[in-house]
Amino acid sequence: MEPTNEPVRLSKRMAQLGLCSRREADSYIEQGWVQVNGQTAVLGQKVTENDRIDLNRQAHEKQAQRVTILLNKPVGYVSAQAEKGYKAAAELITAENRWEGDDSRIQFSEKHKFGLAPAGRLDIDSVGLLVLTQDGRIAKQLIGENSSSEKEYLVRVRGRLDEKGLALLNHGLSLDGEKLRPAKVEWQNEDQLRFILKQGKKRQIRRMCELVGLRVVGLKRIRMGKVKLGRLPPGKWRYLKANESF
């Protein structure tokens, strides 16, 4: 086990602390917006856990301008880049397509569409809450390696599931040679399960269901962390409000 106070690159340490993403950290350092123990940092600098890291006013202002968008993704859109003739979900982010119930008081700007990245993908045939963000801190919180944020889904299934199968869905299955973290899985109604996960392997829920003899015929994400899909209509989007957090 490596020493806990071993020097690491400043950008990596900033990401570990949740100050920003590593890419953002390198940009802030290059612009002279980062101080270590009161001294302006340089690119490639190494630090330990004992070093004090501060962002200056310009960095904080830059972060405050970043937006996070909540989209109710419909079937047929891919979460990231457009592929195989399918459109990217980000193409739905237009002024005309903004939900009329958005009360965030944020004025739409075309610049809000640049640098948006999905924080937790949804398959092309899945629907529901998709988070698109310009803020590396939010992406790290939701999908970072050590993220503990819950993601909640309603999953319509076909097939028979006994108590043993339900227990396995909660804990005991492996994917890609790796034991899955414990989940919370229960019946919502006679043909629909509620899944609460803290990880997000590719097509995880569909593959979990296959392992216990079920076929997924519909999947909808309704919550990420503390933020719910709520009344947001399919295909519409809104901004994350200042008083909301994941």
PDB file of C-alpha atoms in Angstrom:
ATOM      1  CA  MET A   1       0.000   0.000   0.000  1.00  0.00           C
ATOM      2  CA  GLU A   2       1.503   3.320  -1.079  1.00  0.00           C
ATOM      3  CA  PRO A   3       2.136   6.041   1.522  1.00  0.00           C
ATOM      4  CA  THR A   4      -0.861   8.309   1.961  1.00  0.00           C
ATOM      5  CA  ASN A   5       1.294  11.443   1.746  1.00  0.00           C
ATOM      6  CA  GLU A   6       3.248  10.570  -1.394  1.00  0.00           C
ATOM      7  CA  PRO A   7       3.683  13.594  -3.730  1.00  0.00           C
ATOM      8  CA  VAL A   8       1.262  13.665  -6.669  1.00  0.00           C
ATOM      9  CA  ARG A   9       0.700  16.044  -9.559  1.00  0.00           C
ATOM     10  CA  LEU A  10      -1.104  19.190  -8.478  1.00  0.00           C
ATOM     11  CA  SER A  11      -3.865  18.699 -11.075  1.00  0.00           C
ATOM     12  CA  LYS A  12      -4.544  15.179  -9.767  1.00  0.00           C
ATOM     13  CA  ARG A  13      -4.683  16.423  -6.173  1.00  0.00           C
ATOM     14  CA  MET A  14      -7.086  19.231  -7.155  1.00  0.00           C
ATOM     15  CA  ALA A  15      -9.390  16.671  -8.782  1.00  0.00           C
ATOM     16  CA  GLN A  16      -9.169  14.417  -5.707  1.00  0.00           C
ATOM     17  CA  LEU A  17     -10.239  17.365  -3.538  1.00  0.00           C
ATOM     18  CA  GLY A  18     -13.191  18.049  -5.839  1.00  0.00           C
ATOM     19  CA  LEU A  19     -11.942  21.533  -6.728  1.00  0.00           C
ATOM     20  CA  CYS A  20     -12.288  20.874 -10.467  1.00  0.00           C
ATOM     21  CA  SER A  21     -11.464  18.265 -13.099  1.00  0.00           C
ATOM     22  CA  ARG A  22      -7.833  17.501 -13.991  1.00  0.00           C
ATOM     23  CA  ARG A  23      -8.238  19.192 -17.364  1.00  0.00           C
ATOM     24  CA  GLU A  24      -9.669  22.299 -15.702  1.00  0.00           C
ATOM     25  CA  ALA A  25      -6.865  22.219 -13.129  1.00  0.00           C
ATOM     26  CA  ASP A  26      -4.175  22.296 -15.839  1.00  0.00           C
ATOM     27  CA  SER A  27      -5.934  25.246 -17.492  1.00  0.00           C
ATOM     28  CA  TYR A  28      -6.204  27.163 -14.195  1.00  0.00           C
ATOM     29  CA  ILE A  29      -2.550  26.472 -13.369  1.00  0.00           C
ATOM     30  CA  GLU A  30      -1.417  27.667 -16.812  1.00  0.00           C
ATOM     31  CA  GLN A  31      -3.314  30.926 -16.313  1.00  0.00           C
ATOM     32  CA  GLY A  32      -1.790  31.507 -12.877  1.00  0.00           C
ATOM     33  CA  TRP A  33      -5.090  31.036 -11.055  1.00  0.00           C
ATOM     34  CA  VAL A  34      -3.823  28.451  -8.523  1.00  0.00           C
ATOM     35  CA  GLN A  35      -1.710  28.971  -5.426  1.00  0.00           C
ATOM     36  CA  VAL A  36       0.080  26.356  -3.331  1.00  0.00           C
ATOM     37  CA  ASN A  37       0.957  27.523   0.168  1.00  0.00           C
ATOM     38  CA  GLY A  38       0.512  31.113  -0.992  1.00  0.00           C
ATOM     39  CA  GLN A  39       2.781  30.799  -4.046  1.00  0.00           C
ATOM     40  CA  THR A  40       1.599  30.757  -7.683  1.00  0.00           C
ATOM     41  CA  ALA A  41       1.641  27.159  -8.899  1.00  0.00           C
ATOM     42  CA  VAL A  42       3.344  25.887 -12.050  1.00  0.00           C
ATOM     43  CA  LEU A  43       2.261  23.180 -14.464  1.00  0.00           C
ATOM     44  CA  GLY A  44       3.558  19.742 -13.479  1.00  0.00           C
ATOM     45  CA  GLN A  45       4.164  20.744  -9.861  1.00  0.00           C
ATOM     46  CA  LYS A  46       3.823  18.009  -7.250  1.00  0.00           C
ATOM     47  CA  VAL A  47       2.143  18.404  -3.886  1.00  0.00           C
ATOM     48  CA  THR A  48       1.353  16.369  -0.770  1.00  0.00           C
ATOM     49  CA  GLU A  49      -1.735  16.250   1.429  1.00  0.00           C
ATOM     50  CA  ASN A  50      -0.114  18.820   3.722  1.00  0.00           C
ATOM     51  CA  ASP A  51       0.031  21.514   1.048  1.00  0.00           C
ATOM     52  CA  ARG A  52      -2.706  24.180   0.972  1.00  0.00           C
ATOM     53  CA  ILE A  53      -4.237  24.724  -2.457  1.00  0.00           C
ATOM     54  CA  ASP A  54      -6.276  27.843  -3.265  1.00  0.00           C
ATOM     55  CA  LEU A  55      -8.106  28.998  -6.395  1.00  0.00           C
ATOM     56  CA  ASN A  56      -8.162  32.729  -7.042  1.00  0.00           C
ATOM     57  CA  ARG A  57     -11.133  34.907  -7.957  1.00  0.00           C
ATOM     58  CA  GLN A  58     -10.882  34.332 -11.745  1.00  0.00           C
ATOM     59  CA  ALA A  59     -11.081  30.553 -11.279  1.00  0.00           C
ATOM     60  CA  HIS A  60     -14.131  30.833  -9.016  1.00  0.00           C
ATOM     61  CA  GLU A  61     -15.826  33.195 -11.495  1.00  0.00           C
ATOM     62  CA  LYS A  62     -15.081  30.784 -14.343  1.00  0.00           C
ATOM     63  CA  GLN A  63     -16.666  27.926 -12.370  1.00  0.00           C
ATOM     64  CA  ALA A  64     -19.722  30.032 -11.514  1.00  0.00           C
ATOM     65  CA  GLN A  65     -20.407  30.532 -15.233  1.00  0.00           C
ATOM     66  CA  ARG A  66     -20.574  26.785 -15.893  1.00  0.00           C
ATOM     67  CA  VAL A  67     -24.031  25.294 -16.267  1.00  0.00           C
ATOM     68  CA  THR A  68     -25.573  21.891 -15.674  1.00  0.00           C
ATOM     69  CA  ILE A  69     -28.577  20.796 -17.696  1.00  0.00           C
ATOM     70  CA  LEU A  70     -31.175  18.124 -16.888  1.00  0.00           C
ATOM     71  CA  LEU A  71     -32.755  16.421 -19.902  1.00  0.00           C
ATOM     72  CA  ASN A  72     -35.542  13.857 -20.090  1.00  0.00           C
ATOM     73  CA  LYS A  73     -33.913  11.771 -22.818  1.00  0.00           C
ATOM     74  CA  PRO A  74     -36.285  10.039 -25.226  1.00  0.00           C
ATOM     75  CA  VAL A  75     -35.638   6.739 -27.017  1.00  0.00           C
ATOM     76  CA  GLY A  76     -33.480   7.015 -30.140  1.00  0.00           C
ATOM     77  CA  TYR A  77     -30.915   9.525 -28.889  1.00  0.00           C
ATOM     78  CA  VAL A  78     -27.388   8.620 -27.806  1.00  0.00           C
ATOM     79  CA  SER A  79     -25.978  10.195 -24.655  1.00  0.00           C
ATOM     80  CA  ALA A  80     -22.642  11.390 -26.042  1.00  0.00           C
ATOM     81  CA  GLN A  81     -21.464  11.888 -29.651  1.00  0.00           C
ATOM     82  CA  ALA A  82     -23.818  11.169 -32.533  1.00  0.00           C
ATOM     83  CA  GLU A  83     -23.217   7.700 -33.986  1.00  0.00           C
ATOM     84  CA  LYS A  84     -24.600   5.267 -36.607  1.00  0.00           C
ATOM     85  CA  GLY A  85     -27.142   7.767 -37.846  1.00  0.00           C
ATOM     86  CA  TYR A  86     -28.530   8.460 -34.366  1.00  0.00           C
ATOM     87  CA  LYS A  87     -28.634  11.979 -32.965  1.00  0.00           C
ATOM     88  CA  ALA A  88     -26.823  13.084 -29.816  1.00  0.00           C
ATOM     89  CA  ALA A  89     -29.024  14.032 -26.861  1.00  0.00           C
ATOM     90  CA  ALA A  90     -27.255  17.409 -26.696  1.00  0.00           C
ATOM     91  CA  GLU A  91     -28.986  18.369 -29.972  1.00  0.00           C
ATOM     92  CA  LEU A  92     -32.185  18.729 -27.931  1.00  0.00           C
ATOM     93  CA  ILE A  93     -30.620  21.608 -25.975  1.00  0.00           C
ATOM     94  CA  THR A  94     -32.165  24.558 -27.828  1.00  0.00           C
ATOM     95  CA  ALA A  95     -33.974  27.659 -26.621  1.00  0.00           C
ATOM     96  CA  GLU A  96     -37.225  26.398 -28.182  1.00  0.00           C
ATOM     97  CA  ASN A  97     -36.957  23.026 -26.460  1.00  0.00           C
ATOM     98  CA  ARG A  98     -36.464  24.393 -22.949  1.00  0.00           C
ATOM     99  CA  TRP A  99     -39.175  23.281 -20.512  1.00  0.00           C
ATOM    100  CA  GLU A 100     -41.609  26.111 -19.795  1.00  0.00           C
ATOM    101  CA  GLY A 101     -41.619  25.028 -16.137  1.00  0.00           C
ATOM    102  CA  ASP A 102     -37.898  25.856 -15.726  1.00  0.00           C
ATOM    103  CA  ASP A 103     -37.765  28.400 -12.878  1.00  0.00           C
ATOM    104  CA  SER A 104     -33.970  28.578 -12.578  1.00  0.00           C
ATOM    105  CA  ARG A 105     -33.915  32.216 -13.787  1.00  0.00           C
ATOM    106  CA  ILE A 106     -30.874  31.411 -15.934  1.00  0.00           C
ATOM    107  CA  GLN A 107     -30.917  33.154 -19.305  1.00  0.00           C
ATOM    108  CA  PHE A 108     -30.227  30.742 -22.148  1.00  0.00           C
ATOM    109  CA  SER A 109     -27.004  31.318 -24.066  1.00  0.00           C
ATOM    110  CA  GLU A 110     -25.549  29.398 -27.007  1.00  0.00           C
ATOM    111  CA  LYS A 111     -22.261  29.192 -25.068  1.00  0.00           C
ATOM    112  CA  HIS A 112     -24.023  26.897 -22.587  1.00  0.00           C
ATOM    113  CA  LYS A 113     -24.035  24.203 -25.281  1.00  0.00           C
ATOM    114  CA  PHE A 114     -20.242  24.106 -25.545  1.00  0.00           C
ATOM    115  CA  GLY A 115     -18.304  21.611 -23.453  1.00  0.00           C
ATOM    116  CA  LEU A 116     -21.430  19.821 -22.222  1.00  0.00           C
ATOM    117  CA  ALA A 117     -20.607  16.241 -21.266  1.00  0.00           C
ATOM    118  CA  PRO A 118     -22.966  13.518 -20.023  1.00  0.00           C
ATOM    119  CA  ALA A 119     -22.421  12.636 -16.369  1.00  0.00           C
ATOM    120  CA  GLY A 120     -23.689   9.068 -16.531  1.00  0.00           C
ATOM    121  CA  ARG A 121     -24.936   7.745 -19.855  1.00  0.00           C
ATOM    122  CA  LEU A 122     -28.253   6.242 -20.859  1.00  0.00           C
ATOM    123  CA  ASP A 123     -28.484   3.605 -23.602  1.00  0.00           C
ATOM    124  CA  ILE A 124     -30.142   4.599 -26.867  1.00  0.00           C
ATOM    125  CA  ASP A 125     -33.226   2.551 -25.947  1.00  0.00           C
ATOM    126  CA  SER A 126     -33.423   3.928 -22.376  1.00  0.00           C
ATOM    127  CA  VAL A 127     -35.204   7.105 -21.285  1.00  0.00           C
ATOM    128  CA  GLY A 128     -35.263   9.524 -18.387  1.00  0.00           C
ATOM    129  CA  LEU A 129     -32.896  11.788 -16.509  1.00  0.00           C
ATOM    130  CA  LEU A 130     -29.676  12.614 -18.356  1.00  0.00           C
ATOM    131  CA  VAL A 131     -27.306  15.117 -16.739  1.00  0.00           C
ATOM    132  CA  LEU A 132     -25.205  17.197 -19.119  1.00  0.00           C
ATOM    133  CA  THR A 133     -22.654  19.460 -17.458  1.00  0.00           C
ATOM    134  CA  GLN A 134     -19.826  21.894 -18.137  1.00  0.00           C
ATOM    135  CA  ASP A 135     -18.653  21.446 -14.548  1.00  0.00           C
ATOM    136  CA  GLY A 136     -16.006  18.786 -13.940  1.00  0.00           C
ATOM    137  CA  ARG A 137     -16.790  18.789 -10.211  1.00  0.00           C
ATOM    138  CA  ILE A 138     -20.337  17.577 -10.852  1.00  0.00           C
ATOM    139  CA  ALA A 139     -19.168  14.925 -13.316  1.00  0.00           C
ATOM    140  CA  LYS A 140     -16.691  13.634 -10.737  1.00  0.00           C
ATOM    141  CA  GLN A 141     -19.367  13.573  -8.025  1.00  0.00           C
ATOM    142  CA  LEU A 142     -21.773  11.555 -10.171  1.00  0.00           C
ATOM    143  CA  ILE A 143     -19.525   9.206 -12.132  1.00  0.00           C
ATOM    144  CA  GLY A 144     -16.036   9.510 -10.614  1.00  0.00           C
ATOM    145  CA  GLU A 145     -14.188   6.351  -9.649  1.00  0.00           C
ATOM    146  CA  ASN A 146     -15.106   6.762  -5.980  1.00  0.00           C
ATOM    147  CA  SER A 147     -18.599   8.172  -6.534  1.00  0.00           C
ATOM    148  CA  SER A 148     -21.227   7.037  -4.032  1.00  0.00           C
ATOM    149  CA  SER A 149     -24.119   8.906  -5.678  1.00  0.00           C
ATOM    150  CA  GLU A 150     -27.281   6.840  -6.063  1.00  0.00           C
ATOM    151  CA  LYS A 151     -28.968   6.425  -9.446  1.00  0.00           C
ATOM    152  CA  GLU A 152     -32.608   5.290  -9.414  1.00  0.00           C
ATOM    153  CA  TYR A 153     -34.380   3.498 -12.270  1.00  0.00           C
ATOM    154  CA  LEU A 154     -37.790   2.038 -13.055  1.00  0.00           C
ATOM    155  CA  VAL A 155     -37.300  -1.111 -15.123  1.00  0.00           C
ATOM    156  CA  ARG A 156     -40.078  -2.958 -16.949  1.00  0.00           C
ATOM    157  CA  VAL A 157     -39.206  -6.648 -17.356  1.00  0.00           C
ATOM    158  CA  ARG A 158     -40.460  -9.899 -18.829  1.00  0.00           C
ATOM    159  CA  GLY A 159     -39.761 -13.330 -17.397  1.00  0.00           C
ATOM    160  CA  ARG A 160     -39.990 -15.086 -14.040  1.00  0.00           C
ATOM    161  CA  LEU A 161     -38.054 -13.947 -10.986  1.00  0.00           C
ATOM    162  CA  ASP A 162     -38.015 -15.938  -7.742  1.00  0.00           C
ATOM    163  CA  GLU A 163     -36.806 -14.771  -4.323  1.00  0.00           C
ATOM    164  CA  LYS A 164     -33.329 -16.139  -4.967  1.00  0.00           C
ATOM    165  CA  GLY A 165     -33.081 -14.170  -8.215  1.00  0.00           C
ATOM    166  CA  LEU A 166     -34.248 -10.994  -6.483  1.00  0.00           C
ATOM    167  CA  ALA A 167     -31.648 -11.521  -3.752  1.00  0.00           C
ATOM    168  CA  LEU A 168     -28.932 -11.893  -6.405  1.00  0.00           C
ATOM    169  CA  LEU A 169     -29.973  -8.633  -8.046  1.00  0.00           C
ATOM    170  CA  ASN A 170     -29.509  -6.929  -4.684  1.00  0.00           C
ATOM    171  CA  HIS A 171     -26.079  -8.465  -4.098  1.00  0.00           C
ATOM    172  CA  GLY A 172     -24.096 -11.364  -5.453  1.00  0.00           C
ATOM    173  CA  LEU A 173     -23.804 -10.840  -9.212  1.00  0.00           C
ATOM    174  CA  SER A 174     -20.584 -10.205 -11.137  1.00  0.00           C
ATOM    175  CA  LEU A 175     -19.990  -8.483 -14.469  1.00  0.00           C
ATOM    176  CA  ASP A 176     -16.761  -8.432 -16.464  1.00  0.00           C
ATOM    177  CA  GLY A 177     -15.133 -10.606 -13.801  1.00  0.00           C
ATOM    178  CA  GLU A 178     -15.850  -8.071 -11.064  1.00  0.00           C
ATOM    179  CA  LYS A 179     -18.270  -8.346  -8.124  1.00  0.00           C
ATOM    180  CA  LEU A 180     -20.946  -5.677  -8.334  1.00  0.00           C
ATOM    181  CA  ARG A 181     -21.511  -3.305  -5.439  1.00  0.00           C
ATOM    182  CA  PRO A 182     -24.665  -3.962  -3.389  1.00  0.00           C
ATOM    183  CA  ALA A 183     -27.805  -2.535  -5.006  1.00  0.00           C
ATOM    184  CA  LYS A 184     -31.379  -1.969  -3.847  1.00  0.00           C
ATOM    185  CA  VAL A 185     -33.832  -3.816  -6.087  1.00  0.00           C
ATOM    186  CA  GLU A 186     -37.529  -4.356  -5.329  1.00  0.00           C
ATOM    187  CA  TRP A 187     -40.790  -4.840  -7.168  1.00  0.00           C
ATOM    188  CA  GLN A 188     -42.565  -1.571  -8.029  1.00  0.00           C
ATOM    189  CA  ASN A 189     -45.573  -3.392  -9.485  1.00  0.00           C
ATOM    190  CA  GLU A 190     -46.251  -6.752 -11.134  1.00  0.00           C
ATOM    191  CA  ASP A 191     -43.999  -6.169 -14.150  1.00  0.00           C
ATOM    192  CA  GLN A 192     -41.711  -3.354 -13.035  1.00  0.00           C
ATOM    193  CA  LEU A 193     -38.671  -3.306 -10.759  1.00  0.00           C
ATOM    194  CA  ARG A 194     -37.099  -0.333  -8.975  1.00  0.00           C
ATOM    195  CA  PHE A 195     -33.279  -0.328  -9.069  1.00  0.00           C
ATOM    196  CA  ILE A 196     -31.040   1.935  -6.969  1.00  0.00           C
ATOM    197  CA  LEU A 197     -27.362   1.640  -7.960  1.00  0.00           C
ATOM    198  CA  LYS A 198     -24.139   3.338  -6.918  1.00  0.00           C
ATOM    199  CA  GLN A 199     -22.190   2.341 -10.013  1.00  0.00           C
ATOM    200  CA  GLY A 200     -22.762   2.432 -13.738  1.00  0.00           C
ATOM    201  CA  LYS A 201     -21.187  -0.300 -15.817  1.00  0.00           C
ATOM    202  CA  LYS A 202     -22.128  -0.393 -19.491  1.00  0.00           C
ATOM    203  CA  ARG A 203     -25.723  -1.690 -19.863  1.00  0.00           C
ATOM    204  CA  GLN A 204     -25.447  -2.839 -16.252  1.00  0.00           C
ATOM    205  CA  ILE A 205     -29.140  -3.233 -15.434  1.00  0.00           C
ATOM    206  CA  ARG A 206     -29.950  -5.078 -18.666  1.00  0.00           C
ATOM    207  CA  ARG A 207     -27.036  -7.458 -18.110  1.00  0.00           C
ATOM    208  CA  MET A 208     -27.950  -8.003 -14.444  1.00  0.00           C
ATOM    209  CA  CYS A 209     -31.491  -8.904 -15.459  1.00  0.00           C
ATOM    210  CA  GLU A 210     -30.242 -11.346 -18.112  1.00  0.00           C
ATOM    211  CA  LEU A 211     -28.210 -13.160 -15.441  1.00  0.00           C
ATOM    212  CA  VAL A 212     -31.398 -13.932 -13.494  1.00  0.00           C
ATOM    213  CA  GLY A 213     -33.525 -14.819 -16.532  1.00  0.00           C
ATOM    214  CA  LEU A 214     -35.284 -11.510 -17.129  1.00  0.00           C
ATOM    215  CA  ARG A 215     -35.523  -9.397 -20.273  1.00  0.00           C
ATOM    216  CA  VAL A 216     -35.698  -5.615 -19.952  1.00  0.00           C
ATOM    217  CA  VAL A 217     -38.411  -4.089 -22.139  1.00  0.00           C
ATOM    218  CA  GLY A 218     -38.289  -0.564 -20.736  1.00  0.00           C
ATOM    219  CA  LEU A 219     -35.819   1.414 -18.603  1.00  0.00           C
ATOM    220  CA  LYS A 220     -36.274   4.902 -17.173  1.00  0.00           C
ATOM    221  CA  ARG A 221     -33.868   6.781 -14.892  1.00  0.00           C
ATOM    222  CA  ILE A 222     -35.808   8.928 -12.430  1.00  0.00           C
ATOM    223  CA  ARG A 223     -33.121  10.210 -10.035  1.00  0.00           C
ATOM    224  CA  MET A 224     -29.405  10.973  -9.783  1.00  0.00           C
ATOM    225  CA  GLY A 225     -28.171  11.740  -6.290  1.00  0.00           C
ATOM    226  CA  LYS A 226     -30.736  14.081  -4.726  1.00  0.00           C
ATOM    227  CA  VAL A 227     -32.038  15.412  -8.056  1.00  0.00           C
ATOM    228  CA  LYS A 228     -35.231  13.844  -9.444  1.00  0.00           C
ATOM    229  CA  LEU A 229     -36.641  13.814 -12.972  1.00  0.00           C
ATOM    230  CA  GLY A 230     -39.928  15.061 -11.564  1.00  0.00           C
ATOM    231  CA  ARG A 231     -42.392  16.630 -14.022  1.00  0.00           C
ATOM    232  CA  LEU A 232     -39.835  17.297 -16.756  1.00  0.00           C
ATOM    233  CA  PRO A 233     -41.543  16.126 -19.991  1.00  0.00           C
ATOM    234  CA  PRO A 234     -39.858  13.704 -22.432  1.00  0.00           C
ATOM    235  CA  GLY A 235     -37.509  15.513 -24.820  1.00  0.00           C
ATOM    236  CA  LYS A 236     -37.477  18.708 -22.719  1.00  0.00           C
ATOM    237  CA  TRP A 237     -34.652  20.151 -20.593  1.00  0.00           C
ATOM    238  CA  ARG A 238     -34.062  22.573 -17.755  1.00  0.00           C
ATOM    239  CA  TYR A 239     -31.137  24.080 -15.867  1.00  0.00           C
ATOM    240  CA  LEU A 240     -29.963  22.797 -12.495  1.00  0.00           C
ATOM    241  CA  LYS A 241     -31.035  25.493 -10.058  1.00  0.00           C
ATOM    242  CA  ALA A 242     -28.682  27.294  -7.672  1.00  0.00           C
ATOM    243  CA  ASN A 243     -30.397  25.698  -4.652  1.00  0.00           C
ATOM    244  CA  GLU A 244     -30.155  22.149  -6.076  1.00  0.00           C
ATOM    245  CA  SER A 245     -27.259  19.773  -5.587  1.00  0.00           C
ATOM    246  CA  PHE A 246     -26.600  16.132  -6.296  1.00  0.00           C
TER     247      PHE A 246
END
